Every structure is written in C-alpha cells, then in structure tokens.
Amino acid sequence: MDRSANLDTEELKVQVFKPRDWKFSLLCGWKEALLCPMTREQYILATQQNSLPRTEHPQFYPVGIYGWRKRCLYFFVLLLLVTMIVNLAMTIWILKVMNFTVDGMGNLRVTKKGIRLEGISEFLLPLYVKEIHSRKDSPLVLQSDRNVTVNARNHMGQLTGQLTVGADAVEAQCKRFEVRASDSGRVLFSADEDEIVIGADRLKVTGTEGAVFGHSVETPHIRAEPSQDLKLESPTRSLVMEAPRGVQVNAAAGDLKATCRKELHLQSTEGEIFLNADTIRLGNLPVGSFSSSSSFSSSSSSLTQLFSSSPDYL
C-alpha cells in the first residue's frame, strides 16, 4: 500500500514538472523544485492525499495572439522597421551632404577661441558677433548684392552708430566720426555737429577748380607748393582779407602785382602810406602844356618842392 502511494506521488511529481514551464524547471533543478515559486504550490498539492480522480488526458489551452490581431501586429512591426531604415538612411545622407565632422559642420569649425569659417559663407539673417578676424595670410571681405550695413547698439538695443556701404555712397551715422593714423593713433580727420578737424600735416586739394568755401576761412598761413604760384580768386565777387593786427603780403624772390580794372585805392585812416624803393616810377602820366600864368607856376613850384624836400621817400 505504501509502495503504491509512493508511485502515485512520483507520478504526480512527473506531472508537476512536465507542464509548459519546463524551462524554469531546468533552471531551478529537480531537487530545488521545492524552492521555485512557480512549482511550490503544485508540489504541496501533489504530496497530499489525492482523493480526486485522476484524469488520463489533461487539457491544454493555447495562449497567444491569433487571427487579425496577429496580422496587425506583424504589420506594425514591419512599418516600424521600415521607418527606422528610412530615418537611418536620411540621417546618413544629411551627415554626408552637410559634411558633419567631429570639429563642426561643413566649412564651420568650432575651436576653443570661437567659430572658424573656411571659404565663402552666406548669412541670410542678421549676424551678431563680438569680433571678426581673418586669417593672417588673407584679407577679410564683406560682400553683398545691395549694401553692407554695420550697426552698433547699446545695452538697451538702441542704435548708436551705423556704417552703410552702398552702390552709390558710403554713409556713416554716429555722434563723432574719426580717422586715426595706424602708427601713432593721431587723429587725422574728425567730424561732429560742431566742427570738422583735419589733423594731417598738409591739406592738399588737387582738383582743377580748387577749393570752394561757402563762408569765411580762418587760417594763420596760406602757402603754395614749391615752384608753384599761389592764386586767390573770386570770379564774380570781391576778395576780402581782414586782420585786426595787419595783413602782410610778402614775395621773397619775385614781384608783387596789384591789378584792377577801375580804381586802385591806397588809404590809411590814421597812419601814412610808405613807399620804400631805390626807384619809384609813375608811368603813363599826362604831360601838360607850358603856361605863364601865376597860378600854374605856383602849383608847379609846390609840387616840385614836395618831391625835392623829402629825399628819403625817393
């Protein structure tokens, strides 16, 4: 009797470890089946007295996805696989076209000092940078089909300066415009609302019409080029030179000529007119006829006395 009970127990054990969880049984081992959570309850039921009639052929119910659900699942898996392949192909194509590298993209290189561009680069939108430098062996060229505009703004975003290079003109809009020397940093040209300052050693005007000034010109010295003539001319109006402490015209190695069409006036309101030369000539004087009248003789004698009494004037 005991032997038959043991046989029944062994058969139940075989039935316990023969179900669909045979992989788990192999992992746990035959002797360690009591410790496995999936077979512990079945083992306890098998060791108890079996009062229920045993079935000769146990029923198995298949578990899974069948029918249209299975086909839909396969379709979604296939669609996901195709999408992944297309995304991978597009990513590889973009990397190849844009020339992505470890350092950057295309002609753009990211370095420790900033961003470096090689070749020609086009910017379709505004560019905000702190400094722009070219390579040591090449110049920096800014090119545009219409114009090139450089704007400077303050911390509030207000426009403080603007430089526009167009097809017709170069315009600068700022409070003060300065041009400095590259070596010494001296101001060569500056302009603001009040005045224009030219700090060069010499101002040279090479135009055929010369320099035209709409208002007065104040200068301590006007000098012509070496071996060249200095000409001050007013074609339609008068030429006036004024100085509170005197006007001096000096020709060190040449003649001084004053020519006019009508009258030449030499006038001194408080002083005298001083002519100092070895010879003083008065040409084209009218010659009068001799007369014996007393009035003419008295006037001629006074005129002779005027030139003869002061020999220092001659």
Tab-separated table of N, CA and C in Angstrom, residues 74-198:
chain	number	residue	atom	x	y	z
A	74	TYR	N	2.077	42.143	-36.859
A	74	TYR	CA	3.156	41.994	-37.836
A	74	TYR	C	3.257	43.221	-38.736
A	75	PHE	N	2.094	43.792	-39.101
A	75	PHE	CA	2.106	44.980	-39.958
A	75	PHE	C	2.755	46.166	-39.246
A	76	PHE	N	2.414	46.386	-37.978
A	76	PHE	CA	3.014	47.499	-37.230
A	76	PHE	C	4.508	47.285	-37.002
A	77	VAL	N	4.903	46.060	-36.763
A	77	VAL	CA	6.335	45.781	-36.605
A	77	VAL	C	7.071	46.044	-37.905
A	78	LEU	N	6.485	45.626	-39.033
A	78	LEU	CA	7.113	45.877	-40.330
A	78	LEU	C	7.166	47.370	-40.642
A	79	LEU	N	6.074	48.101	-40.324
A	79	LEU	CA	6.068	49.550	-40.556
A	79	LEU	C	7.119	50.250	-39.703
A	80	LEU	N	7.262	49.829	-38.450
A	80	LEU	CA	8.283	50.413	-37.582
A	80	LEU	C	9.682	50.137	-38.113
A	81	LEU	N	9.895	48.940	-38.635
A	81	LEU	CA	11.204	48.598	-39.190
A	81	LEU	C	11.517	49.440	-40.424
A	82	VAL	N	10.523	49.629	-41.301
A	82	VAL	CA	10.737	50.452	-42.497
A	82	VAL	C	11.015	51.902	-42.109
A	83	THR	N	10.287	52.421	-41.114
A	83	THR	CA	10.514	53.797	-40.658
A	83	THR	C	11.913	53.972	-40.090
A	84	MET	N	12.367	53.007	-39.330
A	84	MET	CA	13.722	53.078	-38.784
A	84	MET	C	14.767	53.064	-39.886
A	85	ILE	N	14.559	52.249	-40.907
A	85	ILE	CA	15.521	52.190	-42.016
A	85	ILE	C	15.547	53.509	-42.780
A	86	VAL	N	14.357	54.098	-43.025
A	86	VAL	CA	14.302	55.383	-43.741
A	86	VAL	C	14.957	56.487	-42.919
A	87	ASN	N	14.707	56.529	-41.623
A	87	ASN	CA	15.334	57.542	-40.766
A	87	ASN	C	16.845	57.390	-40.738
A	88	LEU	N	17.313	56.159	-40.678
A	88	LEU	CA	18.755	55.936	-40.687
A	88	LEU	C	19.375	56.373	-42.008
A	89	ALA	N	18.686	56.084	-43.125
A	89	ALA	CA	19.206	56.497	-44.432
A	89	ALA	C	19.214	58.018	-44.567
A	90	MET	N	18.155	58.690	-44.113
A	90	MET	CA	18.120	60.148	-44.172
A	90	MET	C	19.189	60.770	-43.281
A	91	THR	N	19.418	60.201	-42.123
A	91	THR	CA	20.461	60.722	-41.234
A	91	THR	C	21.832	60.606	-41.871
A	92	ILE	N	22.108	59.463	-42.485
A	92	ILE	CA	23.404	59.283	-43.157
A	92	ILE	C	23.537	60.246	-44.325
A	93	TRP	N	22.443	60.472	-45.081
A	93	TRP	CA	22.502	61.392	-46.225
A	93	TRP	C	22.745	62.825	-45.763
A	94	ILE	N	22.073	63.256	-44.688
A	94	ILE	CA	22.275	64.615	-44.162
A	94	ILE	C	23.697	64.793	-43.649
A	95	LEU	N	24.216	63.796	-42.967
A	95	LEU	CA	25.593	63.886	-42.480
A	95	LEU	C	26.583	64.007	-43.631
A	96	LYS	N	26.294	63.307	-44.729
A	96	LYS	CA	27.206	63.361	-45.878
A	96	LYS	C	27.093	64.681	-46.623
A	97	VAL	N	25.863	65.177	-46.804
A	97	VAL	CA	25.673	66.422	-47.552
A	97	VAL	C	26.191	67.619	-46.765
A	98	MET	N	25.876	67.698	-45.496
A	98	MET	CA	26.301	68.814	-44.656
A	98	MET	C	27.747	68.701	-44.200
A	99	ASN	N	28.379	67.618	-44.515
A	99	ASN	CA	29.797	67.415	-44.189
A	99	ASN	C	30.038	67.563	-42.688
A	100	PHE	N	29.285	66.812	-41.930
A	100	PHE	CA	29.458	66.825	-40.483
A	100	PHE	C	30.741	66.095	-40.109
A	101	THR	N	31.506	66.720	-39.225
A	101	THR	CA	32.706	66.096	-38.689
A	101	THR	C	32.710	66.250	-37.172
A	102	VAL	N	33.786	65.792	-36.570
A	102	VAL	CA	33.899	65.920	-35.117
A	102	VAL	C	34.079	67.378	-34.717
A	103	ASP	N	34.761	68.164	-35.568
A	103	ASP	CA	35.049	69.565	-35.243
A	103	ASP	C	33.901	70.512	-35.558
A	104	GLY	N	33.027	70.149	-36.492
A	104	GLY	CA	31.956	71.059	-36.847
A	104	GLY	C	31.183	70.563	-38.042
A	105	MET	N	30.569	71.511	-38.768
A	105	MET	CA	29.709	71.199	-39.893
A	105	MET	C	30.190	71.953	-41.122
A	106	GLY	N	30.500	71.247	-42.188
A	106	GLY	CA	30.922	71.872	-43.422
A	106	GLY	C	32.177	72.701	-43.241
A	107	ASN	N	32.106	73.977	-43.696
A	107	ASN	CA	33.230	74.896	-43.522
A	107	ASN	C	33.285	75.521	-42.135
A	108	LEU	N	32.355	75.147	-41.284
A	108	LEU	CA	32.280	75.696	-39.935
A	108	LEU	C	33.042	74.797	-38.975
A	109	ARG	N	34.003	75.389	-38.270
A	109	ARG	CA	34.802	74.651	-37.301
A	109	ARG	C	34.666	75.331	-35.945
A	110	VAL	N	34.412	74.539	-34.940
A	110	VAL	CA	34.280	75.040	-33.576
A	110	VAL	C	35.598	74.809	-32.859
A	111	THR	N	36.250	75.901	-32.447
A	111	THR	CA	37.532	75.827	-31.764
A	111	THR	C	37.400	76.402	-30.358
A	112	LYS	N	38.505	76.413	-29.640
A	112	LYS	CA	38.499	76.957	-28.284
A	112	LYS	C	38.314	78.473	-28.287
A	113	LYS	N	38.801	79.146	-29.338
A	113	LYS	CA	38.705	80.595	-29.413
A	113	LYS	C	37.390	81.088	-30.002
A	114	GLY	N	36.604	80.188	-30.587
A	114	GLY	CA	35.344	80.610	-31.184
A	114	GLY	C	34.977	79.728	-32.355
A	115	ILE	N	34.426	80.334	-33.384
A	115	ILE	CA	33.967	79.635	-34.581
A	115	ILE	C	34.828	80.082	-35.752
A	116	ARG	N	35.254	79.133	-36.568
A	116	ARG	CA	36.112	79.413	-37.711
A	116	ARG	C	35.407	78.964	-38.981
A	117	LEU	N	35.360	79.866	-39.969
A	117	LEU	CA	34.722	79.598	-41.244
A	117	LEU	C	35.779	79.558	-42.333
A	118	GLU	N	35.722	78.535	-43.163
A	118	GLU	CA	36.649	78.386	-44.275
A	118	GLU	C	35.889	78.617	-45.576
A	119	GLY	N	36.487	79.407	-46.475
A	119	GLY	CA	35.862	79.640	-47.758
A	119	GLY	C	34.818	80.738	-47.703
A	120	ILE	N	33.853	80.678	-48.619
A	120	ILE	CA	32.805	81.686	-48.747
A	120	ILE	C	31.601	81.245	-47.930
A	121	SER	N	31.087	82.156	-47.113
A	121	SER	CA	29.930	81.869	-46.261
A	121	SER	C	28.859	82.921	-46.514
A	122	GLU	N	27.618	82.489	-46.567
A	122	GLU	CA	26.483	83.373	-46.800
A	122	GLU	C	25.590	83.373	-45.564
A	123	PHE	N	25.192	84.582	-45.135
A	123	PHE	CA	24.312	84.756	-43.986
A	123	PHE	C	23.024	85.393	-44.494
A	124	LEU	N	21.925	84.682	-44.352
A	124	LEU	CA	20.637	85.170	-44.822
A	124	LEU	C	19.909	85.995	-43.777
A	125	LEU	N	20.292	85.875	-42.523
A	125	LEU	CA	19.671	86.610	-41.425
A	125	LEU	C	20.730	87.429	-40.707
A	126	PRO	N	20.357	88.334	-39.809
A	126	PRO	CA	21.370	89.145	-39.103
A	126	PRO	C	22.360	88.288	-38.333
A	127	LEU	N	23.605	88.772	-38.279
A	127	LEU	CA	24.698	88.089	-37.595
A	127	LEU	C	25.127	88.942	-36.408
A	128	TYR	N	25.127	88.362	-35.228
A	128	TYR	CA	25.517	89.056	-34.001
A	128	TYR	C	26.809	88.419	-33.494
A	129	VAL	N	27.900	89.173	-33.547
A	129	VAL	CA	29.203	88.678	-33.111
A	129	VAL	C	29.883	89.770	-32.297
A	130	LYS	N	30.915	89.375	-31.589
A	130	LYS	CA	31.716	90.322	-30.820
A	130	LYS	C	32.933	90.767	-31.613
A	131	GLU	N	33.621	89.855	-32.264
A	131	GLU	CA	34.799	90.176	-33.067
A	131	GLU	C	34.810	89.302	-34.314
A	132	ILE	N	35.332	89.859	-35.402
A	132	ILE	CA	35.510	89.133	-36.657
A	132	ILE	C	36.957	89.320	-37.085
A	133	HIS	N	37.672	88.227	-37.251
A	133	HIS	CA	39.065	88.259	-37.669
A	133	HIS	C	39.233	87.385	-38.906
A	134	SER	N	40.140	87.799	-39.771
A	134	SER	CA	40.508	86.975	-40.914
A	134	SER	C	41.804	86.237	-40.615
A	135	ARG	N	42.150	85.340	-41.505
A	135	ARG	CA	43.415	84.647	-41.338
A	135	ARG	C	44.577	85.609	-41.581
A	136	LYS	N	45.734	85.234	-41.083
A	136	LYS	CA	46.887	86.123	-41.189
A	136	LYS	C	47.355	86.297	-42.635
A	137	ASP	N	47.095	85.320	-43.486
A	137	ASP	CA	47.589	85.381	-44.857
A	137	ASP	C	46.506	85.756	-45.867
A	138	SER	N	45.341	86.202	-45.416
A	138	SER	CA	44.270	86.543	-46.347
A	138	SER	C	43.463	87.704	-45.789
A	139	PRO	N	42.887	88.538	-46.664
A	139	PRO	CA	42.087	89.674	-46.187
A	139	PRO	C	40.677	89.237	-45.809
A	140	LEU	N	39.969	90.136	-45.170
A	140	LEU	CA	38.572	89.921	-44.793
A	140	LEU	C	37.691	90.677	-45.780
A	141	VAL	N	36.803	89.963	-46.463
A	141	VAL	CA	35.953	90.545	-47.497
A	141	VAL	C	34.498	90.382	-47.078
A	142	LEU	N	33.772	91.498	-47.037
A	142	LEU	CA	32.334	91.510	-46.787
A	142	LEU	C	31.645	91.940	-48.073
A	143	GLN	N	30.799	91.087	-48.617
A	143	GLN	CA	30.210	91.330	-49.926
A	143	GLN	C	28.705	91.136	-49.859
A	144	SER	N	27.985	92.018	-50.564
A	144	SER	CA	26.531	91.940	-50.616
A	144	SER	C	26.072	92.443	-51.976
A	145	ASP	N	24.933	91.911	-52.439
A	145	ASP	CA	24.398	92.351	-53.723
A	145	ASP	C	23.845	93.770	-53.663
A	146	ARG	N	23.409	94.221	-52.505
A	146	ARG	CA	22.839	95.562	-52.375
A	146	ARG	C	23.752	96.475	-51.574
A	147	ASN	N	23.885	96.246	-50.295
A	147	ASN	CA	24.763	97.071	-49.474
A	147	ASN	C	25.205	96.268	-48.262
A	148	VAL	N	26.207	96.790	-47.594
A	148	VAL	CA	26.730	96.196	-46.364
A	148	VAL	C	26.508	97.213	-45.251
A	149	THR	N	25.787	96.840	-44.236
A	149	THR	CA	25.440	97.728	-43.132
A	149	THR	C	25.964	97.147	-41.836
A	150	VAL	N	26.677	97.968	-41.085
A	150	VAL	CA	27.200	97.578	-39.777
A	150	VAL	C	26.536	98.475	-38.744
A	151	ASN	N	25.833	97.884	-37.803
A	151	ASN	CA	25.108	98.625	-36.771
A	151	ASN	C	25.747	98.393	-35.412
A	152	ALA	N	25.739	99.433	-34.602
A	152	ALA	CA	26.209	99.355	-33.214
A	152	ALA	C	25.069	99.801	-32.310
A	153	ARG	N	24.789	98.987	-31.289
A	153	ARG	CA	23.689	99.280	-30.384
A	153	ARG	C	24.189	99.273	-28.946
A	154	ASN	N	23.457	99.944	-28.084
A	154	ASN	CA	23.797	99.965	-26.667
A	154	ASN	C	23.111	98.812	-25.948
A	155	HIS	N	23.206	98.809	-24.618
A	155	HIS	CA	22.636	97.707	-23.850
A	155	HIS	C	21.115	97.697	-23.885
A	156	MET	N	20.505	98.818	-24.262
A	156	MET	CA	19.051	98.879	-24.356
A	156	MET	C	18.544	98.547	-25.756
A	157	GLY	N	19.451	98.241	-26.679
A	157	GLY	CA	19.056	97.911	-28.038
A	157	GLY	C	18.884	99.096	-28.950
A	158	GLN	N	19.213	100.297	-28.502
A	158	GLN	CA	19.070	101.493	-29.327
A	158	GLN	C	20.263	101.632	-30.269
A	159	LEU	N	20.004	102.132	-31.466
A	159	LEU	CA	21.041	102.294	-32.476
A	159	LEU	C	21.908	103.499	-32.139
A	160	THR	N	23.210	103.271	-31.942
A	160	THR	CA	24.145	104.352	-31.620
A	160	THR	C	25.078	104.691	-32.770
A	161	GLY	N	25.311	103.785	-33.679
A	161	GLY	CA	26.191	104.047	-34.818
A	161	GLY	C	25.844	103.125	-35.965
A	162	GLN	N	26.045	103.620	-37.185
A	162	GLN	CA	25.722	102.831	-38.376
A	162	GLN	C	26.670	103.197	-39.502
A	163	LEU	N	27.184	102.189	-40.162
A	163	LEU	CA	28.054	102.363	-41.327
A	163	LEU	C	27.454	101.566	-42.472
A	164	THR	N	27.118	102.268	-43.560
A	164	THR	CA	26.469	101.648	-44.710
A	164	THR	C	27.335	101.865	-45.942
A	165	VAL	N	27.698	100.769	-46.587
A	165	VAL	CA	28.468	100.809	-47.832
A	165	VAL	C	27.529	100.375	-48.941
A	166	GLY	N	27.108	101.323	-49.766
A	166	GLY	CA	26.173	101.036	-50.840
A	166	GLY	C	26.803	101.203	-52.205
A	167	ALA	N	25.959	101.064	-53.219
A	167	ALA	CA	26.452	101.190	-54.589
A	167	ALA	C	26.745	102.632	-54.967
A	168	ASP	N	26.057	103.585	-54.345
A	168	ASP	CA	26.229	104.993	-54.694
A	168	ASP	C	27.047	105.780	-53.683
A	169	ALA	N	27.021	105.389	-52.418
A	169	ALA	CA	27.690	106.198	-51.400
A	169	ALA	C	28.037	105.334	-50.202
A	170	VAL	N	28.932	105.889	-49.388
A	170	VAL	CA	29.301	105.301	-48.098
A	170	VAL	C	28.806	106.261	-47.029
A	171	GLU	N	27.904	105.808	-46.208
A	171	GLU	CA	27.275	106.659	-45.208
A	171	GLU	C	27.646	106.184	-43.812
A	172	ALA	N	27.959	107.152	-42.954
A	172	ALA	CA	28.265	106.878	-41.547
A	172	ALA	C	27.369	107.753	-40.689
A	173	GLN	N	26.663	107.141	-39.779
A	173	GLN	CA	25.754	107.859	-38.889
A	173	GLN	C	26.178	107.595	-37.447
A	174	CYS	N	26.721	108.625	-36.811
A	174	CYS	CA	27.193	108.495	-35.434
A	174	CYS	C	27.353	109.903	-34.859
A	175	LYS	N	27.664	109.978	-33.584
A	175	LYS	CA	27.865	111.271	-32.941
A	175	LYS	C	29.183	111.907	-33.350
A	176	ARG	N	30.210	111.111	-33.553
A	176	ARG	CA	31.521	111.635	-33.926
A	176	ARG	C	32.215	110.620	-34.819
A	177	PHE	N	32.767	111.109	-35.938
A	177	PHE	CA	33.463	110.259	-36.897
A	177	PHE	C	34.937	110.625	-36.884
A	178	GLU	N	35.804	109.637	-36.703
A	178	GLU	CA	37.242	109.874	-36.589
A	178	GLU	C	38.006	108.927	-37.506
A	179	VAL	N	39.098	109.463	-38.061
A	179	VAL	CA	40.061	108.674	-38.833
A	179	VAL	C	41.412	108.868	-38.171
A	180	ARG	N	42.015	107.774	-37.699
A	180	ARG	CA	43.276	107.843	-36.958
A	180	ARG	C	44.401	107.206	-37.755
A	181	ALA	N	45.634	107.654	-37.438
A	181	ALA	CA	46.818	107.085	-38.061
A	181	ALA	C	47.072	105.696	-37.492
A	182	SER	N	47.583	104.804	-38.341
A	182	SER	CA	47.800	103.421	-37.910
A	182	SER	C	48.986	103.293	-36.968
A	183	ASP	N	49.987	104.157	-37.102
A	183	ASP	CA	51.197	104.025	-36.281
A	183	ASP	C	51.048	104.715	-34.930
A	184	SER	N	50.793	106.007	-34.962
A	184	SER	CA	50.762	106.786	-33.725
A	184	SER	C	49.374	106.913	-33.117
A	185	GLY	N	48.341	106.601	-33.867
A	185	GLY	CA	46.987	106.777	-33.356
A	185	GLY	C	46.518	108.211	-33.337
A	186	ARG	N	47.227	109.101	-34.018
A	186	ARG	CA	46.833	110.507	-34.054
A	186	ARG	C	45.592	110.686	-34.918
A	187	VAL	N	44.744	111.622	-34.523
A	187	VAL	CA	43.511	111.883	-35.253
A	187	VAL	C	43.845	112.643	-36.534
A	188	LEU	N	43.590	112.026	-37.673
A	188	LEU	CA	43.820	112.676	-38.960
A	188	LEU	C	42.598	113.449	-39.438
A	189	PHE	N	41.425	112.942	-39.107
A	189	PHE	CA	40.186	113.600	-39.537
A	189	PHE	C	39.108	113.265	-38.520
A	190	SER	N	38.385	114.275	-38.100
A	190	SER	CA	37.269	114.074	-37.176
A	190	SER	C	36.161	115.046	-37.539
A	191	ALA	N	34.940	114.578	-37.369
A	191	ALA	CA	33.782	115.404	-37.720
A	191	ALA	C	32.665	115.136	-36.732
A	192	ASP	N	32.018	116.203	-36.306
A	192	ASP	CA	30.831	116.116	-35.470
A	192	ASP	C	29.898	117.259	-35.854
A	193	GLU	N	28.885	117.500	-35.054
A	193	GLU	CA	27.918	118.545	-35.378
A	193	GLU	C	28.505	119.944	-35.272
A	194	ASP	N	29.539	120.143	-34.474
A	194	ASP	CA	30.082	121.481	-34.241
A	194	ASP	C	31.201	121.846	-35.209
A	195	GLU	N	32.119	120.927	-35.497
A	195	GLU	CA	33.278	121.274	-36.310
A	195	GLU	C	33.838	120.045	-36.996
A	196	ILE	N	34.696	120.327	-37.979
A	196	ILE	CA	35.457	119.305	-38.697
A	196	ILE	C	36.928	119.632	-38.512
A	197	VAL	N	37.684	118.682	-38.010
A	197	VAL	CA	39.097	118.886	-37.706
A	197	VAL	C	39.918	117.987	-38.616
A	198	ILE	N	40.913	118.606	-39.290
A	198	ILE	CA	41.859	117.869	-40.126
A	198	ILE	C	43.208	117.949	-39.440
